[in-house]
Short mmCIF file of C-alpha atoms and ligand atoms in Angstrom, two decimals:
data_model
loop_
_atom_site.label_atom_id
_atom_site.label_comp_id
_atom_site.label_asym_id
_atom_site.label_seq_id
_atom_site.Cartn_x
_atom_site.Cartn_y
_atom_site.Cartn_z
CA MET A 7 15.37 -11.10 -3.91
CA THR A 8 17.10 -8.97 -0.70
CA GLU A 9 15.62 -9.80 2.59
CA ALA A 10 16.34 -7.16 5.08
CA PRO A 11 19.31 -8.18 8.01
CA PRO A 12 17.45 -9.92 10.57
CA SER A 13 18.40 -7.27 13.16
CA SER A 14 16.17 -4.81 11.34
CA PRO A 15 12.79 -4.58 12.77
CA PRO A 16 9.60 -4.89 11.07
CA ALA A 17 8.48 -1.77 9.40
CA ALA A 18 5.27 -2.43 11.13
CA ARG A 19 3.26 -5.24 13.13
CA VAL A 20 -0.72 -6.07 13.35
CA ARG A 21 -1.58 -7.82 16.25
CA ASN A 22 -4.59 -9.68 16.50
CA LEU A 23 -6.32 -6.87 14.58
CA THR A 24 -10.79 -7.36 14.15
CA LYS A 25 -13.04 -5.36 12.62
CA THR A 26 -16.76 -5.81 11.93
CA TYR A 27 -19.54 -3.51 10.54
CA GLY A 28 -23.09 -3.61 11.30
CA THR A 29 -24.86 -5.51 13.94
CA GLY A 30 -27.30 -9.02 14.41
CA GLN A 31 -28.30 -10.73 11.08
CA ALA A 32 -26.02 -8.27 9.10
CA LEU A 33 -22.72 -8.72 11.25
CA VAL A 34 -19.52 -8.62 8.65
CA ARG A 35 -15.95 -9.10 10.46
CA ALA A 36 -14.07 -7.39 8.09
CA LEU A 37 -10.89 -8.17 9.44
CA ASP A 38 -11.32 -11.46 12.39
CA ASP A 39 -7.97 -11.29 14.60
CA VAL A 40 -5.32 -10.38 11.81
CA THR A 41 -1.72 -10.81 13.02
CA LEU A 42 0.96 -9.84 10.98
CA ASP A 43 4.56 -8.42 10.64
CA LEU A 44 5.50 -6.05 7.55
CA ALA A 45 9.69 -6.41 7.64
CA ALA A 46 11.48 -3.36 6.35
CA GLY A 47 12.83 -3.01 2.26
CA GLU A 48 10.15 -5.64 1.51
CA PHE A 49 7.58 -5.55 -0.92
CA THR A 50 4.30 -7.05 0.08
CA ALA A 51 1.00 -8.13 -1.81
CA VAL A 52 -2.07 -8.20 -0.04
CA MET A 53 -4.49 -10.32 -1.91
CA GLY A 54 -7.98 -12.02 -1.68
CA PRO A 55 -11.17 -12.10 -3.09
CA SER A 56 -13.95 -9.46 -3.31
CA GLY A 57 -14.95 -8.30 0.30
CA SER A 58 -11.86 -10.51 2.28
CA GLY A 59 -11.32 -7.32 4.10
CA LYS A 60 -7.56 -5.80 1.98
CA SER A 61 -8.98 -2.74 2.03
CA THR A 62 -10.02 -2.32 5.80
CA LEU A 63 -6.50 -3.78 6.55
CA MET A 64 -5.27 -1.00 4.26
CA HIS A 65 -6.72 1.29 6.04
CA CYS A 66 -6.45 0.40 9.09
CA CYS A 67 -2.51 -0.12 9.28
CA ALA A 68 -2.52 3.95 7.41
CA ALA A 69 -4.23 5.34 10.28
CA LEU A 70 -6.82 6.03 7.69
CA ASP A 71 -9.40 3.82 9.80
CA THR A 72 -9.70 2.33 13.50
CA ALA A 73 -9.84 -1.31 14.36
CA ASP A 74 -12.39 -2.44 17.33
CA ALA A 75 -10.09 -4.68 18.54
CA GLY A 76 -6.16 -5.27 18.17
CA GLN A 77 -2.76 -3.16 17.34
CA VAL A 78 -1.43 -1.97 14.88
CA PHE A 79 2.87 -0.40 15.49
CA ILE A 80 4.49 1.01 12.29
CA GLY A 81 7.81 1.51 13.92
CA ASP A 82 7.45 0.60 17.63
CA GLN A 83 4.61 3.19 17.60
CA ASP A 84 1.05 1.11 18.71
CA ILE A 85 -0.89 3.48 16.34
CA THR A 86 -4.01 2.36 18.05
CA ARG A 87 -3.02 4.73 20.92
CA LEU A 88 -2.11 7.23 19.10
CA LYS A 89 -4.35 10.97 20.20
CA ASP A 90 -5.20 13.53 17.69
CA LYS A 91 -1.58 15.20 16.80
CA ALA A 92 0.57 12.34 16.96
CA LEU A 93 -2.01 10.84 14.87
CA THR A 94 -1.36 13.01 11.60
CA ARG A 95 1.79 13.07 12.85
CA LEU A 96 2.16 9.89 12.05
CA ARG A 97 0.14 9.76 8.91
CA ARG A 98 1.95 12.98 7.18
CA ASP A 99 5.83 11.75 8.27
CA GLU A 100 5.66 7.85 8.31
CA ILE A 101 3.20 6.41 6.07
CA GLY A 102 2.35 6.90 2.26
CA PHE A 103 -0.68 6.04 0.59
CA VAL A 104 -1.70 5.51 -2.75
CA PHE A 105 -5.17 5.06 -3.88
CA GLN A 106 -6.45 3.38 -7.64
CA SER A 107 -8.05 6.32 -8.18
CA TYR A 108 -4.98 8.57 -8.28
CA ASN A 109 -6.60 11.21 -6.04
CA LEU A 110 -4.28 13.91 -7.78
CA VAL A 111 -5.49 17.17 -7.80
CA PRO A 112 -6.38 18.79 -10.82
CA THR A 113 -5.80 22.25 -10.97
CA LEU A 114 -1.93 21.59 -9.64
CA THR A 115 0.98 20.55 -12.72
CA ALA A 116 2.64 17.03 -11.20
CA GLU A 117 5.34 18.94 -9.14
CA GLU A 118 3.00 21.05 -7.07
CA ASN A 119 0.85 18.00 -6.38
CA ILE A 120 4.09 15.72 -5.56
CA LYS A 121 4.79 18.62 -3.15
CA LEU A 122 1.17 19.54 -1.56
CA PRO A 123 1.82 17.04 1.38
CA MET A 124 4.96 18.54 2.13
CA ALA A 125 3.61 22.38 1.42
CA ILE A 126 0.06 21.57 3.74
CA ALA A 127 2.99 20.87 6.02
CA GLY A 128 4.96 23.54 5.75
CA ARG A 129 7.55 21.35 5.27
CA HIS A 130 10.31 21.36 2.00
CA PRO A 131 11.53 18.37 1.25
CA ASP A 132 14.63 17.10 0.72
CA HIS A 133 16.21 18.09 -2.22
CA ALA A 134 18.59 15.03 -2.94
CA TRP A 135 16.10 12.53 -2.23
CA TYR A 136 13.10 14.71 -4.09
CA ASP A 137 15.29 14.05 -7.28
CA ALA A 138 15.78 10.86 -6.65
CA VAL A 139 11.93 10.32 -6.49
CA VAL A 140 11.57 11.94 -9.22
CA ASP A 141 14.13 10.30 -11.36
CA THR A 142 13.29 7.08 -10.17
CA VAL A 143 9.45 7.48 -11.22
CA GLY A 144 10.68 8.68 -14.67
CA LEU A 145 8.83 12.36 -14.69
CA ALA A 146 11.08 14.37 -14.94
CA ASP A 147 10.14 15.65 -18.73
CA ARG A 148 6.22 15.78 -16.98
CA LEU A 149 6.65 17.76 -14.20
CA SER A 150 4.58 21.22 -15.63
CA HIS A 151 2.21 18.88 -16.61
CA LYS A 152 -1.37 18.72 -15.29
CA PRO A 153 -3.13 15.53 -14.28
CA SER A 154 -5.31 16.00 -17.54
CA GLU A 155 -2.55 16.12 -19.28
CA LEU A 156 -0.80 12.62 -18.68
CA SER A 157 -1.82 9.34 -19.20
CA GLY A 158 -3.17 7.10 -16.36
CA GLY A 159 -0.18 5.25 -15.91
CA GLN A 160 1.58 8.90 -15.53
CA GLN A 161 -0.99 9.97 -12.99
CA GLN A 162 -0.69 7.06 -10.98
CA ARG A 163 3.24 7.49 -11.02
CA VAL A 164 2.54 11.05 -9.72
CA ALA A 165 0.80 9.73 -6.97
CA VAL A 166 3.91 7.26 -6.46
CA ALA A 167 5.91 9.81 -6.49
CA ARG A 168 3.57 11.67 -3.88
CA ALA A 169 4.01 9.15 -1.49
CA LEU A 170 7.59 8.27 -1.17
CA ALA A 171 8.05 12.28 -1.30
CA SER A 172 7.84 12.44 2.56
CA ARG A 173 10.35 9.27 2.80
CA PRO A 174 7.80 7.85 4.74
CA ARG A 175 8.64 4.09 6.74
CA ILE A 176 6.00 2.03 4.42
CA VAL A 177 3.56 2.74 1.68
CA PHE A 178 0.67 1.08 1.29
CA ALA A 179 -0.83 0.99 -1.79
CA ASP A 180 -4.65 -0.06 -2.70
CA GLU A 181 -5.24 -1.19 -6.30
CA PRO A 182 -2.64 1.24 -7.22
CA THR A 183 -2.69 -0.93 -10.81
CA GLY A 184 -7.01 -1.51 -10.74
CA ASN A 185 -7.16 1.16 -13.36
CA LEU A 186 -4.17 1.00 -16.07
CA ASP A 187 -4.24 -1.02 -19.11
CA SER A 188 -1.02 -3.80 -18.67
CA ARG A 189 1.37 -1.64 -20.00
CA SER A 190 0.54 1.10 -17.75
CA GLY A 191 0.30 -1.35 -15.14
CA ALA A 192 3.69 -2.51 -15.26
CA GLU A 193 5.71 1.27 -15.47
CA VAL A 194 3.67 1.32 -12.18
CA LEU A 195 5.17 -1.44 -11.21
CA GLU A 196 8.30 -1.48 -11.87
CA LEU A 197 8.30 1.99 -10.18
CA LEU A 198 7.06 0.56 -6.92
CA ARG A 199 9.78 -2.62 -7.48
CA ARG A 200 12.81 0.00 -8.12
CA SER A 201 11.94 2.18 -4.45
CA VAL A 202 12.10 -1.19 -3.37
CA VAL A 203 15.87 -2.13 -4.33
CA ASP A 204 16.76 1.29 -4.66
CA HIS A 205 16.18 3.29 -1.68
CA GLY A 206 15.09 0.05 0.65
CA GLN A 207 11.38 1.65 0.41
CA THR A 208 8.33 -0.85 2.35
CA ILE A 209 5.26 -1.20 0.29
CA VAL A 210 2.19 -2.94 1.00
CA MET A 211 0.06 -3.88 -2.02
CA VAL A 212 -3.30 -4.63 -2.59
CA THR A 213 -3.56 -6.50 -5.83
CA HIS A 214 -5.96 -8.62 -7.91
CA ASP A 215 -3.57 -9.46 -10.44
CA PRO A 216 -1.27 -12.66 -10.26
CA VAL A 217 1.37 -11.00 -12.23
CA ALA A 218 1.21 -7.62 -10.33
CA ALA A 219 1.61 -9.82 -7.35
CA ALA A 220 4.85 -11.50 -9.22
CA TYR A 221 6.81 -8.45 -8.71
CA THR A 222 6.60 -8.77 -4.69
CA ASP A 223 8.72 -10.60 -2.16
CA ARG A 224 6.00 -11.64 -0.19
CA VAL A 225 2.04 -12.64 -0.99
CA VAL A 226 0.14 -12.16 1.89
CA PHE A 227 -3.75 -14.11 1.28
CA LEU A 228 -7.12 -13.71 2.94
CA ALA A 229 -10.08 -14.65 3.26
CA ASP A 230 -13.38 -13.41 5.47
CA GLY A 231 -10.66 -10.95 7.46
CA ARG A 232 -8.29 -13.73 8.22
CA VAL A 233 -4.92 -14.26 6.92
CA VAL A 234 -5.37 -18.22 5.52
CA ASP A 235 -1.80 -18.53 2.94
CA GLU A 236 1.75 -16.64 2.13
CA LEU A 237 4.07 -17.31 -0.87
CA ARG A 238 7.60 -15.82 -0.74
CA SER A 239 9.61 -14.78 -3.85
CA PRO A 240 6.13 -15.07 -5.60
CA THR A 241 5.85 -16.67 -9.20
CA ARG A 242 2.44 -15.81 -11.45
CA GLU A 243 1.61 -19.50 -11.75
CA GLN A 244 2.42 -19.93 -7.60
CA VAL A 245 0.05 -17.49 -7.16
CA LEU A 246 -2.86 -18.66 -9.71
CA ASP A 247 -2.30 -21.94 -8.11
CA VAL A 248 -3.41 -20.70 -4.38
CA MET A 249 -6.10 -18.63 -6.06
CA ASN A 250 -7.69 -21.63 -7.34
CA ARG A 251 -6.87 -23.72 -4.41
CA MET A 252 -8.74 -20.37 -2.81
CA ALA A 253 -11.78 -21.02 -5.30
CA GLU A 254 -12.18 -24.26 -4.50
CA GLN A 255 -12.13 -23.72 -0.55
CA ALA A 256 -14.98 -21.11 -0.68
CA PRO A 257 -18.39 -21.74 0.84
CA GLU A 258 -20.90 -21.79 -2.32
CA PRO A 259 -22.50 -18.99 -2.55
CA THR A 260 -26.03 -18.63 -0.57
CA ALA A 261 -28.41 -16.32 -2.16
N1 ADP B 11 -18.02 1.09 5.52
C1 ADP B 11 -18.52 0.18 5.94
N2 ADP B 11 -19.84 -0.22 6.51
C2 ADP B 11 -20.15 -1.75 5.47
N3 ADP B 11 -19.78 -2.53 5.73
C3 ADP B 11 -18.51 -2.33 5.27
C4 ADP B 11 -17.94 -1.22 4.71
N4 ADP B 11 -16.15 -1.13 4.37
C5 ADP B 11 -16.29 -2.48 4.38
N5 ADP B 11 -17.23 -3.31 4.60
C6 ADP B 11 -17.49 -5.21 4.47
O1 ADP B 11 -16.25 -5.27 5.03
C7 ADP B 11 -16.22 -6.85 4.64
C8 ADP B 11 -14.44 -6.31 4.16
O2 ADP B 11 -14.80 -5.31 2.98
P1 ADP B 11 -13.07 -4.60 2.25
O3 ADP B 11 -11.97 -4.72 3.18
O4 ADP B 11 -13.59 -3.91 1.37
O5 ADP B 11 -12.50 -5.73 1.40
P2 ADP B 11 -12.20 -5.83 0.22
O6 ADP B 11 -11.28 -4.85 -0.17
O7 ADP B 11 -10.79 -7.02 0.43
O8 ADP B 11 -12.92 -6.29 -1.20
C9 ADP B 11 -16.82 -6.69 3.01
O9 ADP B 11 -17.63 -7.68 3.34
C10 ADP B 11 -17.58 -5.29 3.24
O10 ADP B 11 -19.10 -5.69 2.25
MG1 MG B 12 -11.22 -3.37 -1.52
#
């Protein structure tokens, strides 16, 4: 895998990020002092047991939620200090997000869905880039189809194209293959991988699947809101080993 040159600054930096939910007995530390660099041009997987804080981390990094303490830098901007207008601009121009459930607009065609965020922003996509995205996504012959006329894998590829269309600095994907069978999942993973290799896109993806993690350059493991382990150029077997070790170390459920 190609490493980003040492001179290029990380696409995102997370510093001492902490977020709690609830109070007293019901207090949950969803993120507990997380510090993490996300290198530009790298494909990172975030793994960990259910409830370990993966979605909270994605949402705080993508400015879809706010933390209690700590910072998130996208490029050199501390997003925890941005006001509404700057946040809107950041979400529109610098960040792409892919949800597990596609979140396409059912009445719009694939092409209209891909262009929708830019249309809302009153922008025209860069034609060469748009063509490259559609080409990478492999949906050129499906652009006039509505989501209901597409398979799950095709719908998620449209959602990935929508996330890539504005050439964001970083794309976050929360279990993008969680609803897909393994073949459709592989289509989406190959697409994500290709956008990293061919276009230098930075991607952070939550997954439970060691096979999906093996498509990435790096796996970061969370447990109880903390970063507990990490792998580079992971294989499926290495990922499984860490998952098994984490399961052995996990405290017995108390209830
Ligand atoms: N809106 C919320 N209100 C209360 N607790 C929440 C909320 N969102 C998440 N949590 C809790 O925070 C912890 C981390 O959740 P989450 O980030 O969704 O984990 P993951 O994505 O790894 O499954 C869990 O204990 C979860 O129950
Ligand atoms: Mg989650």
